[in-house]
PDB file of C-alpha atoms in Angstrom:
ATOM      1  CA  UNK A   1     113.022 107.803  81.108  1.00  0.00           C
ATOM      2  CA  UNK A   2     116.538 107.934  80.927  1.00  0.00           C
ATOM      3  CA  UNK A   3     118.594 105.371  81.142  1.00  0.00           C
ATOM      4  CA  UNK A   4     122.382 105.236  82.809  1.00  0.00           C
ATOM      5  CA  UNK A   5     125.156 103.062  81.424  1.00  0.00           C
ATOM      6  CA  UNK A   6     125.757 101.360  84.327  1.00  0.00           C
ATOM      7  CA  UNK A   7     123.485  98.693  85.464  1.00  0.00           C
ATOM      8  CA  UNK A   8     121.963  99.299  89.097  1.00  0.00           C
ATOM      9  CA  UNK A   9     121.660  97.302  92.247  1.00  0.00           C
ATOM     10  CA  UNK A  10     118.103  97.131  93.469  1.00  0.00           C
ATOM     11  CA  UNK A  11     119.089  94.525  96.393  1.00  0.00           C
ATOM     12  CA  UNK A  12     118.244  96.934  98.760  1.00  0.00           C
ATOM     13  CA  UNK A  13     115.252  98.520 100.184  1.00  0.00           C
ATOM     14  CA  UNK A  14     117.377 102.315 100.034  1.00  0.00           C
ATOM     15  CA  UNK A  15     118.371 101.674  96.299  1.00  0.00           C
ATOM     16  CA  UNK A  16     114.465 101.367  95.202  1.00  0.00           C
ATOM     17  CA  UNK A  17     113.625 104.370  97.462  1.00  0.00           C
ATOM     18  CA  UNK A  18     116.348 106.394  96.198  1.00  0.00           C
ATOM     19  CA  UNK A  19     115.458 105.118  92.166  1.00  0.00           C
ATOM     20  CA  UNK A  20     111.765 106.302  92.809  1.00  0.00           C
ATOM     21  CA  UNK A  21     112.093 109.749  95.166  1.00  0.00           C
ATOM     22  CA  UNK A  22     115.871 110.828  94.617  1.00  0.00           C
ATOM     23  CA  UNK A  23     116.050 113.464  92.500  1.00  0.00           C
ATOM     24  CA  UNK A  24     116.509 116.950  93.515  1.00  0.00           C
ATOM     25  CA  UNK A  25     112.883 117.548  93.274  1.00  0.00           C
ATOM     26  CA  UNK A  26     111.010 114.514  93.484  1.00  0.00           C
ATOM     27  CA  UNK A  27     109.941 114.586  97.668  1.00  0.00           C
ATOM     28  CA  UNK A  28     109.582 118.375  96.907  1.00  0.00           C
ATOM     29  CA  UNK A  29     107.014 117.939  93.841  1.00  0.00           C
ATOM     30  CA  UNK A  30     105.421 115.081  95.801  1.00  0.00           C
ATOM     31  CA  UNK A  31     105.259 117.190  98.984  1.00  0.00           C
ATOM     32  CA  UNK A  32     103.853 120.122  96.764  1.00  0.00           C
ATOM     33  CA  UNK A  33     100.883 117.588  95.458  1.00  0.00           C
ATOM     34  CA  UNK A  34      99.948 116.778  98.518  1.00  0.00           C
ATOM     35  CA  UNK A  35      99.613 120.498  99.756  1.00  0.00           C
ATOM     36  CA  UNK A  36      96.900 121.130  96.882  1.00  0.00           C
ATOM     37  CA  UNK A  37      99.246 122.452  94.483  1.00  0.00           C
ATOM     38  CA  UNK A  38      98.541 120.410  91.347  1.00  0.00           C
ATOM     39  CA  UNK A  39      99.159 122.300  87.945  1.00  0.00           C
ATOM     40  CA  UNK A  40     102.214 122.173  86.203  1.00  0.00           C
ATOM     41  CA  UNK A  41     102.944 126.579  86.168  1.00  0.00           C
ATOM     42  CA  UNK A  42     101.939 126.325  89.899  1.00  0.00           C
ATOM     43  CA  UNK A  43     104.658 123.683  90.404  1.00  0.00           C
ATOM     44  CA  UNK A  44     106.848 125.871  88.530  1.00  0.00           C
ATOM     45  CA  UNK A  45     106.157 128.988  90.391  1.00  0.00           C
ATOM     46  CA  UNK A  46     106.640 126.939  93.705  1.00  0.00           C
ATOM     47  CA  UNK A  47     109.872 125.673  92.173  1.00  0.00           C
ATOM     48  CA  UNK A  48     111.662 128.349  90.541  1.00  0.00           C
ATOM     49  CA  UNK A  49     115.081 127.281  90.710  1.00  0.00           C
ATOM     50  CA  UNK A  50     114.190 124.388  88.703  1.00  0.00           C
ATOM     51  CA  UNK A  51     113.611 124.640  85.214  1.00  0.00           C
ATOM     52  CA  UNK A  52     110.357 123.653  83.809  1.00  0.00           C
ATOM     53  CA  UNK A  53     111.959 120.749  81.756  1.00  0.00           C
ATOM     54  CA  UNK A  54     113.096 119.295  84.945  1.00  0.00           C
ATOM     55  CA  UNK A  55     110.062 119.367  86.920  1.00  0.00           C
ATOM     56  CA  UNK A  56     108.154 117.891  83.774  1.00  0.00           C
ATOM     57  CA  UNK A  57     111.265 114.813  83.257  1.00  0.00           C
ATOM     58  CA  UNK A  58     110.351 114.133  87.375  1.00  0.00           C
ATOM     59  CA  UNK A  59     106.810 114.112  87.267  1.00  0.00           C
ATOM     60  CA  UNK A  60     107.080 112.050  84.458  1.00  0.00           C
ATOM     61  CA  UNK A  61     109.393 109.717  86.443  1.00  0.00           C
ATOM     62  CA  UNK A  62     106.746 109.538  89.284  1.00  0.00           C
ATOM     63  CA  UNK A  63     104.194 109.014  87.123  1.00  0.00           C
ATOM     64  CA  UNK A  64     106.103 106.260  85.454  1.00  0.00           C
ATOM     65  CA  UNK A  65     106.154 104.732  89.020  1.00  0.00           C
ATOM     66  CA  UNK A  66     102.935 104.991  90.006  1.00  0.00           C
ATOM     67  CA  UNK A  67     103.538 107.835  92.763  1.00  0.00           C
ATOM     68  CA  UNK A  68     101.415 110.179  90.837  1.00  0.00           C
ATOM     69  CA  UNK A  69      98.698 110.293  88.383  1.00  0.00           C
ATOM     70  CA  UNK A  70      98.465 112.925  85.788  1.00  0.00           C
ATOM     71  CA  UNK A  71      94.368 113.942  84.512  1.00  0.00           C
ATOM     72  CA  UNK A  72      93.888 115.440  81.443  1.00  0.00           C
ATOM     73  CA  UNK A  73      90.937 117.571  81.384  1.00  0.00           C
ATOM     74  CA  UNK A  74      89.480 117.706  77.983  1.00  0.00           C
ATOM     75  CA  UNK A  75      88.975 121.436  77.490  1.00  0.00           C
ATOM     76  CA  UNK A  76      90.317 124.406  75.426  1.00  0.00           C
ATOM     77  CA  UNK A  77      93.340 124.924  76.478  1.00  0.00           C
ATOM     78  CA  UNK A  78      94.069 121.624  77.863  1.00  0.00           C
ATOM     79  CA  UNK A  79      93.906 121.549  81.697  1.00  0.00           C
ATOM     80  CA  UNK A  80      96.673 119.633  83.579  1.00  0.00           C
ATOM     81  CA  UNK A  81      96.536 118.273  87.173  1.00  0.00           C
ATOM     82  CA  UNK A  82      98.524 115.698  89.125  1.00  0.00           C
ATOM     83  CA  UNK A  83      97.234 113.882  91.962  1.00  0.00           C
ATOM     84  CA  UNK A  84      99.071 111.604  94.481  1.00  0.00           C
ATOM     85  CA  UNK A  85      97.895 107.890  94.320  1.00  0.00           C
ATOM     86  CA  UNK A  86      97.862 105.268  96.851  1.00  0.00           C
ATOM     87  CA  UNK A  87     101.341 104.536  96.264  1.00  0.00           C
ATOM     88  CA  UNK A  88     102.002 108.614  96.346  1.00  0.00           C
ATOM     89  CA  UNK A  89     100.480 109.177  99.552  1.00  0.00           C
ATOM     90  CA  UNK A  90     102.037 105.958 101.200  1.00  0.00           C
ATOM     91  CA  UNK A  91     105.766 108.494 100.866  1.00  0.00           C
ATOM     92  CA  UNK A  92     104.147 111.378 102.764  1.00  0.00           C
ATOM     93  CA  UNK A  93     105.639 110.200 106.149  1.00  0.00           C
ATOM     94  CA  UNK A  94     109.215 109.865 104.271  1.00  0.00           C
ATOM     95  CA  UNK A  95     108.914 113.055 102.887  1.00  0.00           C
ATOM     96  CA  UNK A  96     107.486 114.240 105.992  1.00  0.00           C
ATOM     97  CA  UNK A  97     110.582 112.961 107.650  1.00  0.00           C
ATOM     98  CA  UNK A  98     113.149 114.391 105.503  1.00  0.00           C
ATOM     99  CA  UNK A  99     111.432 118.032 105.650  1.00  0.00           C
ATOM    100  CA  UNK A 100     111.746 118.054 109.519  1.00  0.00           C
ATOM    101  CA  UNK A 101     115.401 116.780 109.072  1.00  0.00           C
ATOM    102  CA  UNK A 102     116.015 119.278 107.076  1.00  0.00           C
ATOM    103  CA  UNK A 103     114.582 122.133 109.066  1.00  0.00           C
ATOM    104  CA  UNK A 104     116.158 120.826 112.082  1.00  0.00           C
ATOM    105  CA  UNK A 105     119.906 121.036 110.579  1.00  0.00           C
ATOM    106  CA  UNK A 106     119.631 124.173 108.818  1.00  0.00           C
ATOM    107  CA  UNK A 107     121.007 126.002 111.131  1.00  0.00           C
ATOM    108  CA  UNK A 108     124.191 124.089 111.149  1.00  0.00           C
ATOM    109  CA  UNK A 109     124.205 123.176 107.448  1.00  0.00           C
ATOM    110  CA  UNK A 110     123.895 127.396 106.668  1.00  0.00           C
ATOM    111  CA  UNK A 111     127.179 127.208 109.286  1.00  0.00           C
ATOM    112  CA  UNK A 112     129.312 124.451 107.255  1.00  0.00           C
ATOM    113  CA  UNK A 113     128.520 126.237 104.086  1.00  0.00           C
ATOM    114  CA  UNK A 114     129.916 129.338 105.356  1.00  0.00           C
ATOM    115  CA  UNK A 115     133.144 127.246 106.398  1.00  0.00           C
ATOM    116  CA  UNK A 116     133.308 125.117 103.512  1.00  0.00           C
ATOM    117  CA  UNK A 117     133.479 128.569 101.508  1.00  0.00           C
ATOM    118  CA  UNK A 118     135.308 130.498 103.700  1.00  0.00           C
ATOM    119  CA  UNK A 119     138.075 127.355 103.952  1.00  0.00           C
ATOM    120  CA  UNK A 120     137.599 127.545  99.632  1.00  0.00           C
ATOM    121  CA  UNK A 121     138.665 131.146  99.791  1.00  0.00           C
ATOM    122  CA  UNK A 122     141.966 130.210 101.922  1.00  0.00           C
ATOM    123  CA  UNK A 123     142.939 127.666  99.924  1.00  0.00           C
ATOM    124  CA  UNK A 124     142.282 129.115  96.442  1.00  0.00           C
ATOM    125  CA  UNK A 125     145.451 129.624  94.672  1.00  0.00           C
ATOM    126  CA  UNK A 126     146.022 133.465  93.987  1.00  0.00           C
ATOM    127  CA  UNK A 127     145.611 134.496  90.092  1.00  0.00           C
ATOM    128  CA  UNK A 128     148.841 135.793  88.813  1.00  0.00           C
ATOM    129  CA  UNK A 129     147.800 138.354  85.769  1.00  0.00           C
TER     130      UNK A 129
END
């Protein structure tokens, strides 16, 4: 796992949430799980703006973490599946939580994008060629 520079401060019930589901795709992957979809190139085709290297560094972190357990099956070619454990399926109402959030706002967070880059475009200095 990789490791920042500065030291962090896990005094707080938000900093060890954040350390173990913040990432760009962690509540995705974990809500993705949970829905049945479980092997790595389904993950990826669920999640194509991320890159495969990403998803795998994430699982990897909620594996580390206990949120998910990866099985190996042992055939030719080797079969892949993750699974969410106890720990895994105790985040569900989180994530659960943060998808309605998110589908509740989106109406006004498409609106501030449009005047965050429509205020951009105004204040853009003009190229001189």
């Amino acid at each position: 796992m990789y490791e920042k520079k500065i030291p962090k401060d896990f005094s707080c019930g938000i900093s060890i949430t954040f350390e173990i589901i913040g990432g760009k795709w962690k509540p995705c992957l974990i809500d993705s799980i949970n829905r049945g979809i479980r092997r790595p190139s389904e993950l990826a085709k669920k999640h194509p703006l991320a890159s495969k290297r990403v998803l795998n560094l994430q699982l990897k972190e909620l594996e580390a973490y206990g949120v998910v357990k990866k099985v190996i099956y042992p055939v030719l070619p080797p079969k892949v599946e993750y699974f969410l454990t106890e720990v895994g399926e105790s985040l569900l109402p989180l994530v659960d939580m943060m998808e309605n959030w998110g589908s509740d706002f989106m109406d006004a967070f498409y609106k501030k994008q449009e005047d965050i880059h429509a205020e951009s475009m105004v204040n853009e200095p003009e190229l001189k060629g």
